[in-house]
XYZ file of C-alpha atoms in Angstrom:
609
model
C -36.852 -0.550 -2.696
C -34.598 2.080 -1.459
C -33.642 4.807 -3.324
C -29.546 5.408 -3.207
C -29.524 8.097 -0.655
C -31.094 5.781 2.087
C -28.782 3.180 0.839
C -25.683 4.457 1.332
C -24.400 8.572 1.269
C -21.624 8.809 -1.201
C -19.628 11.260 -3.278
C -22.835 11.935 -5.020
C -25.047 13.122 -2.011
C -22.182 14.095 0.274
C -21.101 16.615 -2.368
C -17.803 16.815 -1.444
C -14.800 17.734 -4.143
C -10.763 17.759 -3.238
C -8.752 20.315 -4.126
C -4.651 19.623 -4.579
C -2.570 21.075 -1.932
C 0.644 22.686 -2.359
C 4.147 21.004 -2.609
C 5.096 22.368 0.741
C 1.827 20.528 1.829
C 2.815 17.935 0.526
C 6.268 17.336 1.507
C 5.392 17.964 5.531
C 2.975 15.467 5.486
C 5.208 12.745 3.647
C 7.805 14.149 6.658
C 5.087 13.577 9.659
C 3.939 10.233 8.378
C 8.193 9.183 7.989
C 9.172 10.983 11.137
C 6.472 8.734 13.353
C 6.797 5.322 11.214
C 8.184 2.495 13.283
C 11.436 2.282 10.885
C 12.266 5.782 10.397
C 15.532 4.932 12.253
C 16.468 2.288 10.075
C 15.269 4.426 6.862
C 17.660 7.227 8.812
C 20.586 4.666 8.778
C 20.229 3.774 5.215
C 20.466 7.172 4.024
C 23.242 8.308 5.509
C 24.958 5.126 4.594
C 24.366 5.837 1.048
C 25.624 9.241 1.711
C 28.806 7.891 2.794
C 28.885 5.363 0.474
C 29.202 7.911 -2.570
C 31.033 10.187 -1.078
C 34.150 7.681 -0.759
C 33.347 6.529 -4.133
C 33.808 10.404 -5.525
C 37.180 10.049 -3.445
C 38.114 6.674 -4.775
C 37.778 8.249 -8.356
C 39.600 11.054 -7.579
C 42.716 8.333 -6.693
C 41.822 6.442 -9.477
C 42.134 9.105 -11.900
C 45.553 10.321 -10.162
C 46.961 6.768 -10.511
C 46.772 7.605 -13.858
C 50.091 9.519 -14.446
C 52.435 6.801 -12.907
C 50.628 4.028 -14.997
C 50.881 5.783 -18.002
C 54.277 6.782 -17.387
C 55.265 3.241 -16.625
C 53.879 2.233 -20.115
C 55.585 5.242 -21.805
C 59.449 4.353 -20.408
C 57.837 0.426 -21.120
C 58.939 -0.485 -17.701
C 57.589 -3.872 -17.306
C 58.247 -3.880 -13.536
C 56.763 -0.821 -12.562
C 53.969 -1.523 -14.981
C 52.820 -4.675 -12.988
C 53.470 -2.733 -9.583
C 50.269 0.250 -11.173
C 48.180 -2.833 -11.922
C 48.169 -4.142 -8.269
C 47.583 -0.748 -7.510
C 44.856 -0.274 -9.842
C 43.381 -4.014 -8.284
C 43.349 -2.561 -5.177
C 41.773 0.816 -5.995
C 39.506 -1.057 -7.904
C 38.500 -3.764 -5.517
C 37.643 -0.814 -2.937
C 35.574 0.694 -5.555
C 33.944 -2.464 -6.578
C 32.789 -3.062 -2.451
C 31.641 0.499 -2.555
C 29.377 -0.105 -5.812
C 28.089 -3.695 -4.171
C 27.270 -1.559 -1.057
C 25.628 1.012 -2.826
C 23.754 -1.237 -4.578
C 22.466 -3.049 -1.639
C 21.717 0.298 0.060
C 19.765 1.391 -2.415
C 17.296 -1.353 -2.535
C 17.319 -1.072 1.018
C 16.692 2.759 0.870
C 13.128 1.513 -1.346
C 12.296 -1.264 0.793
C 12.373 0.772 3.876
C 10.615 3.588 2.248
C 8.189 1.201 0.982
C 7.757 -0.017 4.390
C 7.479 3.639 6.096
C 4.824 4.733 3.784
C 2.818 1.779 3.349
C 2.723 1.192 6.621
C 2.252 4.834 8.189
C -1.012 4.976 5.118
C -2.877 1.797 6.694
C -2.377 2.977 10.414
C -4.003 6.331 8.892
C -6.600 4.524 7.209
C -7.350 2.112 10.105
C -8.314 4.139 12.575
C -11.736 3.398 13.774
C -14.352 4.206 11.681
C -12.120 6.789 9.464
C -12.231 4.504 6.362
C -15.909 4.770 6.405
C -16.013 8.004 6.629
C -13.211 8.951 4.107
C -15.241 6.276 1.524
C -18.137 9.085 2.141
C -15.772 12.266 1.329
C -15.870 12.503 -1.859
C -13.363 11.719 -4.815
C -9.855 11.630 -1.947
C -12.250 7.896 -0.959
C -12.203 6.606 -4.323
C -9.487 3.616 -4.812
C -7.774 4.225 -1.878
C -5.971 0.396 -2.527
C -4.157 2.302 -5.181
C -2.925 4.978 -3.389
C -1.142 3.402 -0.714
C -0.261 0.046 -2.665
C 0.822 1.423 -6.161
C 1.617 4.958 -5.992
C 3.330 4.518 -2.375
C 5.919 1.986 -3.833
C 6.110 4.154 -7.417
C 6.744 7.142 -4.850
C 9.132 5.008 -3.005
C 10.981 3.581 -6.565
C 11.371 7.379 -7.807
C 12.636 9.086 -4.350
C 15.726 6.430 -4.065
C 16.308 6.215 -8.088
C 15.884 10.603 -8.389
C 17.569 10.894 -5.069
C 20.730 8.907 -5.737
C 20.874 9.790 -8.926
C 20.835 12.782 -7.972
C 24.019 12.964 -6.033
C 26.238 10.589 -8.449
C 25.316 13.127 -11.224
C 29.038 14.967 -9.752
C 30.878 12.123 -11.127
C 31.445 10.910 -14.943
C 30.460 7.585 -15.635
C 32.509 5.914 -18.165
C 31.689 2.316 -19.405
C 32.810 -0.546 -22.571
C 31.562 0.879 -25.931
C 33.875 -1.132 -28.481
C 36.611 0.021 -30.398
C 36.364 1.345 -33.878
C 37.365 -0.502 -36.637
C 40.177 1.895 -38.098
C 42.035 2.204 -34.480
C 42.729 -1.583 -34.911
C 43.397 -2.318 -38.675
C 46.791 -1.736 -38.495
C 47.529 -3.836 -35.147
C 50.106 -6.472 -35.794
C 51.291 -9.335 -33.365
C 55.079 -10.631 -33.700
C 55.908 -13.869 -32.234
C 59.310 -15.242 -32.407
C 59.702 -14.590 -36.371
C 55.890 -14.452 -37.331
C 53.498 -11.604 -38.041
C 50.308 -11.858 -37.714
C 47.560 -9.248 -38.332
C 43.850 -9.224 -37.489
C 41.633 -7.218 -38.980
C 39.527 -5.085 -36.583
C 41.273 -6.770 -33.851
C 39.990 -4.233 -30.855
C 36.380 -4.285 -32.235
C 36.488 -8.728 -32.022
C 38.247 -8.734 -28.493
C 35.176 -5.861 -27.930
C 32.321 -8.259 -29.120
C 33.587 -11.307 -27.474
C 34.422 -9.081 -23.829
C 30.602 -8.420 -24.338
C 29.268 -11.494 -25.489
C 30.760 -13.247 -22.360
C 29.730 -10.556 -20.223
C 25.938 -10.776 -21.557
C 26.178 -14.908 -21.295
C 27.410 -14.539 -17.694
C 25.035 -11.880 -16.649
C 22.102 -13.858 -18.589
C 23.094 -17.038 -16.148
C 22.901 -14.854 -13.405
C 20.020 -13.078 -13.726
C 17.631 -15.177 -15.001
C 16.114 -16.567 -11.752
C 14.283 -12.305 -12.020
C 11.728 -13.710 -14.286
C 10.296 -15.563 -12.209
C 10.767 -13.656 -9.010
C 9.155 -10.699 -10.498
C 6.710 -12.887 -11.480
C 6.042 -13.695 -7.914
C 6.370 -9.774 -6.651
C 3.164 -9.205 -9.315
C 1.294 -11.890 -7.661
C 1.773 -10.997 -4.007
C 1.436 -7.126 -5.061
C -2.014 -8.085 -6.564
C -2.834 -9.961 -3.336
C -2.053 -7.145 -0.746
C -4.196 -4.843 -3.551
C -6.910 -7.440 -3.041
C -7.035 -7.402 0.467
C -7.037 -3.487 0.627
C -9.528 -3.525 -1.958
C -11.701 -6.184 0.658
C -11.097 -3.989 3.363
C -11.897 -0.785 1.513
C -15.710 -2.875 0.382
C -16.816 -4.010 3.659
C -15.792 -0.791 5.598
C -18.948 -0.252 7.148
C -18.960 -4.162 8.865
C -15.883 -3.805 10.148
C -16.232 -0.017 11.573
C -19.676 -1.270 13.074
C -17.553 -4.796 14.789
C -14.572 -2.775 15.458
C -12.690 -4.903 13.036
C -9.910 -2.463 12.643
C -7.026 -3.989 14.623
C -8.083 -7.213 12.731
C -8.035 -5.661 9.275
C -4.620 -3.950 10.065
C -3.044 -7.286 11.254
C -3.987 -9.301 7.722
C -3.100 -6.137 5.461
C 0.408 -6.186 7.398
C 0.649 -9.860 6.575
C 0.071 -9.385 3.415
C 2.426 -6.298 2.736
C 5.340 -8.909 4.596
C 4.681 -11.577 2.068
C 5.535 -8.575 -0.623
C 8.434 -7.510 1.479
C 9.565 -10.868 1.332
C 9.319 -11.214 -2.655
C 11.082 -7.841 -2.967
C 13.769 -9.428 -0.778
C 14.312 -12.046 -2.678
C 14.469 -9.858 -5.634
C 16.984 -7.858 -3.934
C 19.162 -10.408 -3.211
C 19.521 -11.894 -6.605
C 20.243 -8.296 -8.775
C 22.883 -8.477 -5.827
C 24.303 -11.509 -7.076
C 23.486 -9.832 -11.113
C 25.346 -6.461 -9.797
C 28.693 -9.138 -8.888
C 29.019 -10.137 -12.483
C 27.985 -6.501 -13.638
C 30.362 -4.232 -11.730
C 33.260 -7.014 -11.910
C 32.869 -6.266 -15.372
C 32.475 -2.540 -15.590
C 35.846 -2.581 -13.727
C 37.996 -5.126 -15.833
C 36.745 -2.310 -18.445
C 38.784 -0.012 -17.267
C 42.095 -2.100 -17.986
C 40.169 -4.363 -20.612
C 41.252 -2.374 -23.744
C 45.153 -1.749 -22.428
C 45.205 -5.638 -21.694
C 44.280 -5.767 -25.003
C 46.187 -3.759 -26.826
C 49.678 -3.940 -24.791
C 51.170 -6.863 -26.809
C 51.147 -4.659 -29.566
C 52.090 -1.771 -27.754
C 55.408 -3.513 -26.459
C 56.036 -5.352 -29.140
C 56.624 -1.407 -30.781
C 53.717 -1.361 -33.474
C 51.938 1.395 -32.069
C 52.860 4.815 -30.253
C 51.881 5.731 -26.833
C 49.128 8.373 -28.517
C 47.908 5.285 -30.843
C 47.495 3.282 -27.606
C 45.875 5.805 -25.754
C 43.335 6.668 -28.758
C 42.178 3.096 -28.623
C 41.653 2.836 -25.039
C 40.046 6.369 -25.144
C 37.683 4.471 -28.471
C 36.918 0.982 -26.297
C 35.861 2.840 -22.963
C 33.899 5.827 -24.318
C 30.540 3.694 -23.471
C 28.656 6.643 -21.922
C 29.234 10.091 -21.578
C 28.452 12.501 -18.141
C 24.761 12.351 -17.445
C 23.058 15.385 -17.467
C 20.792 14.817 -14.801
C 18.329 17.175 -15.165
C 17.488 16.652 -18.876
C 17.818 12.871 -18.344
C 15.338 12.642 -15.773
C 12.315 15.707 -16.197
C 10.435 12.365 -17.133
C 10.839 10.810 -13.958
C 10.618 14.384 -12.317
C 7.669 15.259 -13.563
C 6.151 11.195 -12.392
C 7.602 11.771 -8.962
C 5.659 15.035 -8.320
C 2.279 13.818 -9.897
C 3.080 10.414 -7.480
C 3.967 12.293 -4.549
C 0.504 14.502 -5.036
C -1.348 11.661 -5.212
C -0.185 9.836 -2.057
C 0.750 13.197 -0.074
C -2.947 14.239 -0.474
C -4.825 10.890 0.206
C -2.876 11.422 3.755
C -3.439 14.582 4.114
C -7.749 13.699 3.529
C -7.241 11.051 6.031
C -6.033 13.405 8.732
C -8.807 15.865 7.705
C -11.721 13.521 7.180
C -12.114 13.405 10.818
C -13.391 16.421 10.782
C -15.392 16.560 7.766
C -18.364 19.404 8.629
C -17.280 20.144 11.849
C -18.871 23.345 12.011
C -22.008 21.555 11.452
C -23.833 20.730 14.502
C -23.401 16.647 15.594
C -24.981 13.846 17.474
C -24.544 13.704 21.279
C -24.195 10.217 23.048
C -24.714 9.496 26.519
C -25.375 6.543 28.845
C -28.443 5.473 30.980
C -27.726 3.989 33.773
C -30.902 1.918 33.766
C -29.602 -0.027 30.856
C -31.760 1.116 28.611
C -31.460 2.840 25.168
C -33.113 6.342 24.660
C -33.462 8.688 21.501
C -34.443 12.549 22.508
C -35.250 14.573 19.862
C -33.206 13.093 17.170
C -32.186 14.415 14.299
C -29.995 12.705 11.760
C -28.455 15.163 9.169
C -27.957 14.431 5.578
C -27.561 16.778 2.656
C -31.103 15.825 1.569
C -32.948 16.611 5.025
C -33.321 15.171 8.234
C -34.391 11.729 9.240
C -36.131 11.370 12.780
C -38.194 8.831 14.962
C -42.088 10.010 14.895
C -42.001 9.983 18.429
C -39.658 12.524 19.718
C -38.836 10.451 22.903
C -38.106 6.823 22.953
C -36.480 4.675 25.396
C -35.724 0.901 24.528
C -35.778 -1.338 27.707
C -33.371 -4.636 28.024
C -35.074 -7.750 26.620
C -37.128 -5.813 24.079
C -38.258 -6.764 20.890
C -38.341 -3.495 18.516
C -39.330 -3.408 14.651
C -37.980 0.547 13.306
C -39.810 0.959 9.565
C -40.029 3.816 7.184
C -41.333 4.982 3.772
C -38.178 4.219 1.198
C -35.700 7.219 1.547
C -36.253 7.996 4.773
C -33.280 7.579 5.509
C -33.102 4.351 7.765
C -29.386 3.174 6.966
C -28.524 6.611 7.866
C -30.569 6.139 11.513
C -28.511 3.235 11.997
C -25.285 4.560 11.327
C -26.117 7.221 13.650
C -26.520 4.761 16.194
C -23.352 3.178 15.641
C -21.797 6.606 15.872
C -20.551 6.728 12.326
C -22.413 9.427 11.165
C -22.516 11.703 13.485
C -23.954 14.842 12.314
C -27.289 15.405 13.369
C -29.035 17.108 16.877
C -30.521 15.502 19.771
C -29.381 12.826 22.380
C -28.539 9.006 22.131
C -28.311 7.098 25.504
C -26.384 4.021 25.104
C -26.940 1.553 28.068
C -24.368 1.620 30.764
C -21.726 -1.070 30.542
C -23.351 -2.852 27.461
C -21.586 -2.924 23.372
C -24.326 -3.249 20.770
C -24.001 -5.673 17.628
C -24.234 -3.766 15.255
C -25.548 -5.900 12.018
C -25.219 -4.645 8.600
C -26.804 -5.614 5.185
C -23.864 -6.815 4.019
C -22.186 -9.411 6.263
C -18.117 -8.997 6.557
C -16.163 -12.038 7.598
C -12.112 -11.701 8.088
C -10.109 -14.250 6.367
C -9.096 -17.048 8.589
C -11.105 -20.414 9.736
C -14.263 -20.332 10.394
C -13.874 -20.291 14.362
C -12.467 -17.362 14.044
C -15.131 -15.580 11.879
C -17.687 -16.660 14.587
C -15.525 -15.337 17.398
C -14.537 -12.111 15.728
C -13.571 -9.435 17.197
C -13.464 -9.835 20.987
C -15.791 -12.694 21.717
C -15.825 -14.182 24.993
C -15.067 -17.589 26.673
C -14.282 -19.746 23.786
C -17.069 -21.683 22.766
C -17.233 -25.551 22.763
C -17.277 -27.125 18.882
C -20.821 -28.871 19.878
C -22.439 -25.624 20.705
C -21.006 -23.622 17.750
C -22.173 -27.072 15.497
C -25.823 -26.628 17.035
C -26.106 -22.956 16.253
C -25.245 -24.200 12.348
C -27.597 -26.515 12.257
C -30.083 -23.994 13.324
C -29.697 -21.306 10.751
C -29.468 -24.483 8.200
C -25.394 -24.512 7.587
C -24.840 -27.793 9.699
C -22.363 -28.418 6.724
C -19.817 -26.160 7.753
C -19.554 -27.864 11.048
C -16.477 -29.847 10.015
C -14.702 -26.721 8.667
C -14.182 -24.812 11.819
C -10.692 -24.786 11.998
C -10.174 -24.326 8.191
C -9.331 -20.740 6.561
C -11.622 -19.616 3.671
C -12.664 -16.606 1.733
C -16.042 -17.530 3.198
C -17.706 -14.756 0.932
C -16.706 -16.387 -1.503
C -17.314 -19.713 -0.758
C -20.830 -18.890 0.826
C -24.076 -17.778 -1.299
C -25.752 -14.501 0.114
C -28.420 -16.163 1.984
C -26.061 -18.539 3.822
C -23.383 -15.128 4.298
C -26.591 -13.860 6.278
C -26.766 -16.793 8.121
C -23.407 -16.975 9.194
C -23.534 -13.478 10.333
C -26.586 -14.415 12.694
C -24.967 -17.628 13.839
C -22.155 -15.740 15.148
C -24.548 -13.120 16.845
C -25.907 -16.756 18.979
C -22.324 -17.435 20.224
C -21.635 -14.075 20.707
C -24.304 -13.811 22.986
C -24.895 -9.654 23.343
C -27.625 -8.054 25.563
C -27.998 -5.819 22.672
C -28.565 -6.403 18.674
C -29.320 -3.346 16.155
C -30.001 -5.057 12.407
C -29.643 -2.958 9.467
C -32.436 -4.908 7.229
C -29.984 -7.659 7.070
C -33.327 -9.931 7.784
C -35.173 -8.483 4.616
C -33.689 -10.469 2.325
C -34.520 -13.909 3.894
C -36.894 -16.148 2.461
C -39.741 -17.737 4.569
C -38.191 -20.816 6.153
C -35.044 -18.698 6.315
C -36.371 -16.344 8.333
C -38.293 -18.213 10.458
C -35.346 -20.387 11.447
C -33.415 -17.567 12.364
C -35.725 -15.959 14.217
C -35.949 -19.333 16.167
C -32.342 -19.331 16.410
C -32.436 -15.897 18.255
C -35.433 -16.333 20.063
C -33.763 -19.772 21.843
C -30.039 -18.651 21.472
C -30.292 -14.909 22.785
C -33.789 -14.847 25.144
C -33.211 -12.101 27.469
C -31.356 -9.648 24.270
C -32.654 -6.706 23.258
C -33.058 -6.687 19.080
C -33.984 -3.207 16.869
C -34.690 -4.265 13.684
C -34.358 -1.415 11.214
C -36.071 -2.682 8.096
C -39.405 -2.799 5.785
C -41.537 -4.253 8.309
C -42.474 -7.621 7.255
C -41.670 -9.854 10.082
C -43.430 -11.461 12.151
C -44.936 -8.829 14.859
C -45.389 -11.568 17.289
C -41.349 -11.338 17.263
C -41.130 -8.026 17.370
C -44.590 -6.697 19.205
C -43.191 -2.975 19.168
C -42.923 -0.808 15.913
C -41.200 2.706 15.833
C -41.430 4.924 12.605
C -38.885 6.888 10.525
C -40.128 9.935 8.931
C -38.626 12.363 6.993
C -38.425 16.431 8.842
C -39.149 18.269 6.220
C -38.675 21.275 8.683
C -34.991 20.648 9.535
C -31.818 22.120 7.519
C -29.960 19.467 5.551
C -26.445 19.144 6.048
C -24.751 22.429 4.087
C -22.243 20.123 1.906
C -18.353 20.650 2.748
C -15.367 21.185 0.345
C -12.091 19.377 1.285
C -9.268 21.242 0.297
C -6.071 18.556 1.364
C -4.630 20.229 3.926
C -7.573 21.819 5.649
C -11.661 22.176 5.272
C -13.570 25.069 4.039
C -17.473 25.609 4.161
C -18.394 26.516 0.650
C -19.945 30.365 -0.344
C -23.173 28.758 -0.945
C -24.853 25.355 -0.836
C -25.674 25.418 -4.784
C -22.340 26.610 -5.705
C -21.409 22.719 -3.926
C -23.242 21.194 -5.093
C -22.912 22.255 -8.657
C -19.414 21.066 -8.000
């Protein structure tokens, strides 16, 4: 057994720790990820719609509150004409202003769904660029949950920049709203009808409680159908987390079969099926915001509705009237935005740390102990593979073939061992070209693209063919052969599932995972296979069937099987050694400050870290 350094180089052993950058940091990068995201214009658009939107609301107020005096005057000479002439006016003041509030509304959700979008969006390009999300997973504590970071705290961050941002810019205008009437304003209202009286205690404060009870019953009708569509927003939000959270375990399979473009494609599916919830969403506390605002409106003539058949019937003064329209409207009071908000302030700035830095380590990871010295690749023309002088780097020591010159012809048969910790998952990262810090030469073979096979298999969602064609297979291949390479590794079940889609890790025990992954190697066909000890954990008739398998499927293919060294050496006549150089500096560990990448003083001081 391995000890964890050979297994795989994490946080631990790659003693790397993140420091928090500063807010001007922070903001440029949230600007350079918006400024080249594919909807920037439309996020662009949005804004300044808002923008407008508010501003002619701030003007329709300002004509609202100036159609006071001539309403008010109306009331006070109780000209019944000109009365009903300020209340079309009011309507359509009021209708304007009710558009502008739908259309704010709508903007607004639009502002957060675009944002979503630009973020989200802008963070998985970042993260799928080949072979970054492997490395940033070996950077330190930035790698750790990156599913969060660009699933939950890029939509929080989206939610507070629209809600603190318009908010923000409507905290110039008062906000007035129902409240109710109190009880002594309306004792002494009395109704006269023909010859009769009649007086209703608390009369304001019952037409208050039945303007809201109607208003809650209609809004309760309309807005019910949220329950359930939040309901479905969790449950797609939790299934775009899950996929990221795949994606984020099996980054070394699909860095080593250049799985990125396929990754990127199912996370964007499964961000559109939460787009399409939020949509939905959207659309209904559209319809909610109808009843809503309609109401908030008929507020502001509500109470002197009310209250006018008193008024002209001559029970109550102009100041009495205006006292108990003043006591049914005072709902709210001017927001003080500030104090209202340092809350949501204070959330926005630990949000936009969090997802402002996690870019910032993506753009830097790249370049994660540069100064240190790194691997060089070439190509041999002869089509063979070559290692001079080899050094792989790790903070632990070096790792290096006994043999300082090796060259691997076509067709060869190679078994790679070495004492546990030796570092032989780092070797074969090397040769995949995902670590790269090291000395000495790698020659590829002209023209040719190595399988690379790891010890954990990763399959992409989808059917089956498309698991054993993944990434960039050739020709298709007919269902007979693909059925006969099943049967040969023993999984001549799943012959009839080819064209059905499957979590096949899930579906699949370990050994059969294994299998899978060597099946698709056989249709694949490659001149050149690299294993990562993926054939170690095969029983006896397991292994020997899929070393059958490759022997008939894949004669004339080179295989390197990095590994223990219990296979048969008939299959593999040639054994190289892994030893640890003792001799060699270790890689000096790095400290990733987000926004750039310092050496630290000394290599204890790190480390102590």
């Amino acid at each position: 057994m391995e000890d964890q350094t050979d297994k795989k180089p994490g946080p631990q052993n790659a003693a790397v720790s993140v420091e928090a950058s500063s807010l001007a940091d922070q903001v440029a990068t949230i600007k350079r990820g918006l400024k080249s995201s594919p909807v920037r214009r439309q996020l662009a658009w949005v804004s300044i719609g808002i923008v407008a939107v508010i501003v002619a609301t701030s003007i329709g107020q300002v004509l609202l509150n100036r159609w006071n005096q001539p309403f008010y005057d109306a009331l006070a000479r109780r000209d019944m004409a000109d009365f009903l002439h300020q209340l079309l006016v009011f309507a359509a003041i009021a209708g304007g202003l009710l558009v502008l509030n739908i259309g704010q509304t709508w903007l607004n959700q639009m502002i957060r769904l675009r944002l979503r979008e630009a973020l989200t969006l802008d963070l998985i390009d970042q993260w799928m660029l080949p072979a970054r999300a492997f490395r940033l997973a070996n950077a330190g504590a930035i790698g750790v949950n990156p599913d969060q970071r660009m699933q939950q705290d890029a939509a929080h961050l989206s939610d507070l920049s629209t809600d603190l941002g318009v908010g923000l810019l409507q905290s110039f205008i008062l906000l007035v709203s129902f409240i109710g009437v109190l009880w002594e304003l309306s004792s002494g209202f009395v109704f006269r009808v023909g010859g009769w009286s009649l007086a209703i205690p608390g009369y304001m404060v019952w037409a208050a409680f039945l303007y809201a009870g109607t208003a809650s019953w209609l809004s309760w009708l309309v807005g019910r159908p949220l329950i359930s569509l939040n309901s479905e927003r969790y449950t797609r939000e939790a299934e775009l987390r899950s996929s990221m959270v795949r994606v984020n375990e099996n980054v070394d399979a699909i860095a080593l079969y250049h799985g990125e473009p396929d990754a990127r494609r199912r996370l964007e599916l499964d961000l559109g099926t939460v787009l399409g919830a939020m949509r939905r969403i959207y659309t209904a506390q559209i319809n909610l915001s109808w009843v809503t605002d309609t109401y908030g409106w008929i507020t502001v003539v509500a109470p002197i509705l009310v209250a006018s058949p008193v008024y002209f019937s001559g029970n109550i003064s102009f100041g009495g009237l205006m006292m108990a329209v003043g006591a049914f409207n005072q709902v709210h009071s001017s927001l003080r935005w500030f104090i209202n908000n340092i809350g949501s302030i204070a959330d926005w700035r630990a949000t936009l740390m969090r997802v402002a830095d996690f870019r910032i380590a993506l753009e830097e990871t790249d370049v994660l102990h540069d100064t240190e010295k790194r691997i060089e690749f070439g190509e041999n023309a002869n089509g063979s593979l070559t290692f001079e002088k080899l050094q792989v780097a790790s903070p632990e020591g070096c790792a290096k073939l006994a043999d300082p010159h090796v060259e691997i012809h076509a067709g060869e048969r190679v078994m790679i061992t070495g004492e546990p910790g030796a570092g032989k998952t780092l070797f074969f990262r090397a040769i995949a070209g995902l670590w790269p810090w090291g000395r000495g030469l790698i020659g590829l073979p002209a023209g040719e693209t190595p399988i690379f096979v790891p010890r954990v298999p990763y399959f992409p969602a989808g059917t089956l063919r498309e698991v054993l064609d993944h990434p960039n297979g050739s020709a298709p291949v007919s269902d007979a052969e693909i059925s006969a390479v099943l049967a040969e590794v023993g999984l001549e079940r799943l012959s009839s599932s080819l064209d059905r889609s499957g979590r096949w890790e899930r579906e699949l025990g370990d050994d059969e995972q294994r299998a899978l992954a060597f099946a698709r190697i056989a249709v694949r066909k490659p001149k050149w296979v690299i294993i990562d000890e993926a054939l170690d954990a095969f029983d006896g008739p397991s292994l020997r069937r899929v070393l059958a398998m490759l022997q008939t499927r894949l004669p004339d293919a080179a295989i390197l099987n990095i590994g223990r060294g219990l296979h048969n050496t008939q299959f593999f006549p040639r054994s190289l050694n892994i030893v640890k150089d003792t001799g060699a500096p270790a890689l000096k560990p790095a400290r990733v400050r987000a926004g750039a990448i310092e050496p630290p003083p000394t290599t204890a001081r790190a480390k102590k870290k």
